Short mmCIF file of C-alpha atoms in Angstrom, two decimals:
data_model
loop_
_atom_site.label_atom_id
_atom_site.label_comp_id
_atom_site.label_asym_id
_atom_site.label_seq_id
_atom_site.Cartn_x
_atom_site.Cartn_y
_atom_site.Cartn_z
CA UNK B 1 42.91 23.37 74.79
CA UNK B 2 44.83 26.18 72.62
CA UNK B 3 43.44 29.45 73.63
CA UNK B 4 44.44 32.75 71.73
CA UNK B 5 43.91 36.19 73.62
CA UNK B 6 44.66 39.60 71.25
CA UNK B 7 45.79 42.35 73.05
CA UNK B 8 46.75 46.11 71.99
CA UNK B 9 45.71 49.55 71.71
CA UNK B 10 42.30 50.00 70.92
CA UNK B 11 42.26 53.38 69.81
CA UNK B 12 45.25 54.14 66.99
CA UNK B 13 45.81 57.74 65.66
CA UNK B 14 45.56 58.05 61.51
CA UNK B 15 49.52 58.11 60.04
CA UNK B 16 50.34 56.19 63.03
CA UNK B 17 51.23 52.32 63.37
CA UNK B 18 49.11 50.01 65.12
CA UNK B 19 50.01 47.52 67.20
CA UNK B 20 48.73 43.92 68.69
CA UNK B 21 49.72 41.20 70.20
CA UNK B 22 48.32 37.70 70.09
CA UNK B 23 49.38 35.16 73.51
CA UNK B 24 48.86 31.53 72.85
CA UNK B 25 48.77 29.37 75.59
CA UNK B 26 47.85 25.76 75.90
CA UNK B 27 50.60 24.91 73.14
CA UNK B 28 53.54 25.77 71.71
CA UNK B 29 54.22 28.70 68.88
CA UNK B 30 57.24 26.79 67.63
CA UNK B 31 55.58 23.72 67.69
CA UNK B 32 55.74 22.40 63.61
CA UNK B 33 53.14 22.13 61.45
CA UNK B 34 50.92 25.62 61.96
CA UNK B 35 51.38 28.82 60.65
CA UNK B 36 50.21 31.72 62.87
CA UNK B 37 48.10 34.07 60.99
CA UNK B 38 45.86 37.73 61.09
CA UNK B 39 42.72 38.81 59.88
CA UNK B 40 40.37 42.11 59.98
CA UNK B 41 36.88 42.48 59.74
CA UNK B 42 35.72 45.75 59.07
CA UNK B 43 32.49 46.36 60.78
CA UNK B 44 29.71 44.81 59.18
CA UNK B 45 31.98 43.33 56.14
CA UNK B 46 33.70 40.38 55.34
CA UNK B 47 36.92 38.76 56.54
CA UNK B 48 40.67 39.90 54.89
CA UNK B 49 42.88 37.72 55.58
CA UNK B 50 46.39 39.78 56.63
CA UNK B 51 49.31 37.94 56.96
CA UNK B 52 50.80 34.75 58.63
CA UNK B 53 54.10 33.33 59.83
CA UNK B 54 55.22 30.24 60.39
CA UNK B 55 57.03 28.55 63.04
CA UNK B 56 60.54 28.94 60.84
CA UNK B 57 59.86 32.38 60.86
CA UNK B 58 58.62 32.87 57.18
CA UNK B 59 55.97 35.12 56.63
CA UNK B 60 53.08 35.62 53.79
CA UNK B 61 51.84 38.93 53.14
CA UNK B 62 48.05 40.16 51.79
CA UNK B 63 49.72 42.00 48.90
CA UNK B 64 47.37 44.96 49.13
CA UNK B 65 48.85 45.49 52.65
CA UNK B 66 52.50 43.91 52.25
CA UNK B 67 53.98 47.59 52.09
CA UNK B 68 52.80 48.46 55.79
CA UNK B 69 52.58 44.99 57.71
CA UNK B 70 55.05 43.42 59.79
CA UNK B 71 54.14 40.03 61.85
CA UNK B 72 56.91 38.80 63.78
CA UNK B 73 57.34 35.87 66.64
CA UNK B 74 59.14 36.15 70.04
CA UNK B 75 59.13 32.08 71.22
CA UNK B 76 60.18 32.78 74.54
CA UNK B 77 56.92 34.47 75.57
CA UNK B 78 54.80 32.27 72.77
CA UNK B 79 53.01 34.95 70.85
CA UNK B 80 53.51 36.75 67.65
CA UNK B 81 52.62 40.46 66.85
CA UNK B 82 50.99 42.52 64.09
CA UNK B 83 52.33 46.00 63.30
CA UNK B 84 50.37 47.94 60.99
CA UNK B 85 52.21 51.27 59.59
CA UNK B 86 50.51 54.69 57.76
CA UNK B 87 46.67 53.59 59.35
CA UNK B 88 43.78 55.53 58.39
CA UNK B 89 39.76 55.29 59.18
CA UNK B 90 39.75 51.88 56.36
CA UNK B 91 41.63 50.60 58.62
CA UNK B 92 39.32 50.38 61.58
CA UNK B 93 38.71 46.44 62.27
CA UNK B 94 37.97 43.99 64.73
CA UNK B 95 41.28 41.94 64.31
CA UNK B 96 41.74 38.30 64.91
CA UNK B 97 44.64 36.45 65.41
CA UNK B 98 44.63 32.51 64.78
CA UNK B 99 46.31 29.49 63.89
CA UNK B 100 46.09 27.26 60.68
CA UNK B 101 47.19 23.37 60.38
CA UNK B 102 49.39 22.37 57.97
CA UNK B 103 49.32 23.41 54.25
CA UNK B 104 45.59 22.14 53.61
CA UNK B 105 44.15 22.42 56.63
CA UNK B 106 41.93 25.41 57.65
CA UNK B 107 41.96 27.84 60.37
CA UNK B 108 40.94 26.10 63.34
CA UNK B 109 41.78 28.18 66.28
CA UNK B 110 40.60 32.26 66.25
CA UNK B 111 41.01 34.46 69.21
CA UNK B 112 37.99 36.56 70.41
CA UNK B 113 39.14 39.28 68.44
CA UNK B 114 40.06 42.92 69.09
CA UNK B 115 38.46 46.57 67.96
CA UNK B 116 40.70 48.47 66.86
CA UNK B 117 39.85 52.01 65.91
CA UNK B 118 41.56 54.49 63.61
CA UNK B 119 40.55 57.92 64.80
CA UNK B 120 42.35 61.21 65.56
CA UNK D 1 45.26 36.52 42.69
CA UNK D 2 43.01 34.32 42.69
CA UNK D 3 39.39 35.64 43.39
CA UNK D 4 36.50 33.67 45.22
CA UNK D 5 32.76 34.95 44.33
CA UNK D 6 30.27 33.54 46.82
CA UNK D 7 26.11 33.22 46.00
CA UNK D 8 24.43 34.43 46.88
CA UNK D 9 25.69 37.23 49.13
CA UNK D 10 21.22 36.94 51.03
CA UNK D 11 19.36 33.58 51.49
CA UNK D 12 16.39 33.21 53.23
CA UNK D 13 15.62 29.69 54.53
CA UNK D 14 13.07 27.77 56.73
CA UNK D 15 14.35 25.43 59.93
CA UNK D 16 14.49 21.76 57.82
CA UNK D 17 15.57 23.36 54.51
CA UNK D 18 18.36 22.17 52.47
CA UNK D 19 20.45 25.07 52.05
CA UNK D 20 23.39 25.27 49.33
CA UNK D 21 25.85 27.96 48.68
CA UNK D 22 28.15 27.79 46.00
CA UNK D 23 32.10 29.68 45.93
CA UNK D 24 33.91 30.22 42.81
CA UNK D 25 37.56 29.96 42.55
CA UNK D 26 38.93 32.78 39.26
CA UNK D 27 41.19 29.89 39.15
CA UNK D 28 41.92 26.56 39.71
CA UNK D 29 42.81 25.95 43.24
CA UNK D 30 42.79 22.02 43.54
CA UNK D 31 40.98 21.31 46.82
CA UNK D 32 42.61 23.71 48.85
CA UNK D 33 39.06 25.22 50.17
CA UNK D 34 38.00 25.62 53.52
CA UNK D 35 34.31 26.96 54.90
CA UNK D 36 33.52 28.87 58.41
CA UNK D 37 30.29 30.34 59.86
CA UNK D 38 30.39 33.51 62.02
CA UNK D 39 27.75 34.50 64.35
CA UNK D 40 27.48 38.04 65.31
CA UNK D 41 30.07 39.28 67.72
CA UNK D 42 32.04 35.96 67.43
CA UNK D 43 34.97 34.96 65.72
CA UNK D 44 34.39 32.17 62.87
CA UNK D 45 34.46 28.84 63.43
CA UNK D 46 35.70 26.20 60.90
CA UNK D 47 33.03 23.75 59.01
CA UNK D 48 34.69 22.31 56.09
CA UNK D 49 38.34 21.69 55.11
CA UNK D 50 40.57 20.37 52.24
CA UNK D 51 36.97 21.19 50.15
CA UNK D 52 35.64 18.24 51.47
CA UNK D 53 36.69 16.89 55.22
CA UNK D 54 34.37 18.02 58.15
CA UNK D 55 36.15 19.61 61.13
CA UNK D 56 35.75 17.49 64.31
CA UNK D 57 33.05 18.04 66.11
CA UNK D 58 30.68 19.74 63.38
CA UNK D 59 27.73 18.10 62.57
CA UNK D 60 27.29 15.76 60.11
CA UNK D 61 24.07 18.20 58.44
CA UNK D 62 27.51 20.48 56.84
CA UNK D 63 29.14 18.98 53.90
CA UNK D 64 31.01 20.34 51.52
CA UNK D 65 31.99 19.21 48.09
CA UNK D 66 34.16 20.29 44.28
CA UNK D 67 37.42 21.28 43.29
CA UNK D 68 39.41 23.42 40.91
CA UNK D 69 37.07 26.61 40.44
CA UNK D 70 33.35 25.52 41.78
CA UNK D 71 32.65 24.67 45.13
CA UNK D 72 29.65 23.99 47.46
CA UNK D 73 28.88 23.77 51.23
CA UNK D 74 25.18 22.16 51.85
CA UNK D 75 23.31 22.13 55.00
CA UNK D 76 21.19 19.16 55.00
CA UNK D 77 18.47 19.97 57.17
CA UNK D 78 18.33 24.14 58.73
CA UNK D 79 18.63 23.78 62.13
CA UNK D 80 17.76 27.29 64.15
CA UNK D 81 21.45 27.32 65.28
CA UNK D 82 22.97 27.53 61.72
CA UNK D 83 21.48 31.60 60.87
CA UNK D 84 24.53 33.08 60.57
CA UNK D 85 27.08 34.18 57.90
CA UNK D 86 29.46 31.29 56.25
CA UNK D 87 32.75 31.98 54.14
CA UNK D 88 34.72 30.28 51.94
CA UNK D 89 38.88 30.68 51.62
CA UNK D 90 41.34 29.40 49.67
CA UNK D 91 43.84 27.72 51.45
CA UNK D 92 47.09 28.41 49.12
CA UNK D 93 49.69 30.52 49.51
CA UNK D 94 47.61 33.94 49.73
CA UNK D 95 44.61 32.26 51.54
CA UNK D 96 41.61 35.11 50.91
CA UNK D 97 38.03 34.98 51.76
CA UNK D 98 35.31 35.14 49.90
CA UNK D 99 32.40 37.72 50.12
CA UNK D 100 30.17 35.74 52.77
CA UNK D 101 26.63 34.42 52.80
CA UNK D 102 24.10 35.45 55.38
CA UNK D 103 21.39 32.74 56.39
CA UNK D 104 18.71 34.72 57.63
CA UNK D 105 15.11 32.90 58.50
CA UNK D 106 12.13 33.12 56.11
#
């Protein structure tokens, strides 16, 4: 069973870049056919969807954040990473990482999901 | 960017209801529509994919149907374990969310 665990700093000071880490265990990262995604949910709002890579390495941007996010893969330790640059308070979340199937398939894996809070 | 608008944003149902939400696409986005439902304090869990195709395991109640701009996810018969809040997303290139539905009990 895939199992997705975010980790990070909770607590992120505003101007500063936040940081978090999603392990995935129970299958491979560079396994084909998934991209490898992040979302926010602001507390008591809806989902925005982030950003995702893909095993190749490409990446897709939400272009209201493109300017200050950065998700990136390191295979040998199978997990991929979210860095968020210039936060401020709007960007207090619970984030999820997750994986997606294939180009029409939906997002069928989520990890628990982490707070992160934006406060000086 | 394509937009998705969700109604309505409140519904109040009765266990044994049929229940139907509705998500609008600003554009035409094929079938490339997928639909979760989020307790509170848990991550979302996916229904409905490819606008139509039920995720293993989900029960049969959940189906979802349209393409290009109007889509719908129906609930069959309320069951006390289906109050929650559902989403909709687009599942191109830029896959968004909509604005939710809460399913709250009459």
């Amino acid at each position: 069973q895939l199992q997705l665990q975010e980790s990070g700093s909770g607590l992120v000071k505003p101007s500063q870049t936040l940081s978090l880490t999603c392990a995935v265990s129970g299958g491979s990262i560079s396994s084909g056919g998934y991209s490898w995604s992040w979302i926010r949910q602001p507390p008591g709002k809806g989902l925005e969807w982030i950003g995702y890579i893909y095993h190749s390495g490409s990446t897709y941007y939400n272009p209201s954040l493109k300017s200050r996010v950065t998700i990136s893969v390191d295979r040998s330790k199978n997990q991929f990473s979210l860095k968020l640059s210039s936060v401020t308070a709007a960007d207090t979340a619970v984030y999820y990482c997750a994986r997606r199937t294939g180009t029409t398939g939906g997002i069928d894996y989520w990890g628990q999901g982490t707070l992160v809070t934006v406060s000086s | 960017d394509i937009q998705l608008t969700q109604s309505p944003s409140f519904l109040s149902a009765s266990v044994g209801d049929r229940v139907t939400i509705t998500c609008r696409a600003s554009q035409g986005i094929s079938s490339y529509l997928a639909w979760y439902q989020q307790k509170p304090g848990k991550a979302p869990k996916l229904l409905i994919y490819a606008a139509s195709t039920l995720q293993s395991g989900v029960p049969s109640r959940f189906s979802g149907s349209g393409s290009g701009t109007e889509f719908t996810l129906t609930i069959s018969s309320l069951q006390p374990e289906d109050f929650a809040t559902y989403y909709c997303q687009q599942l191109n290139s830029y896959p968004r969310f909509g604005g939710g539905t809460k399913v709250e009990i009459k």
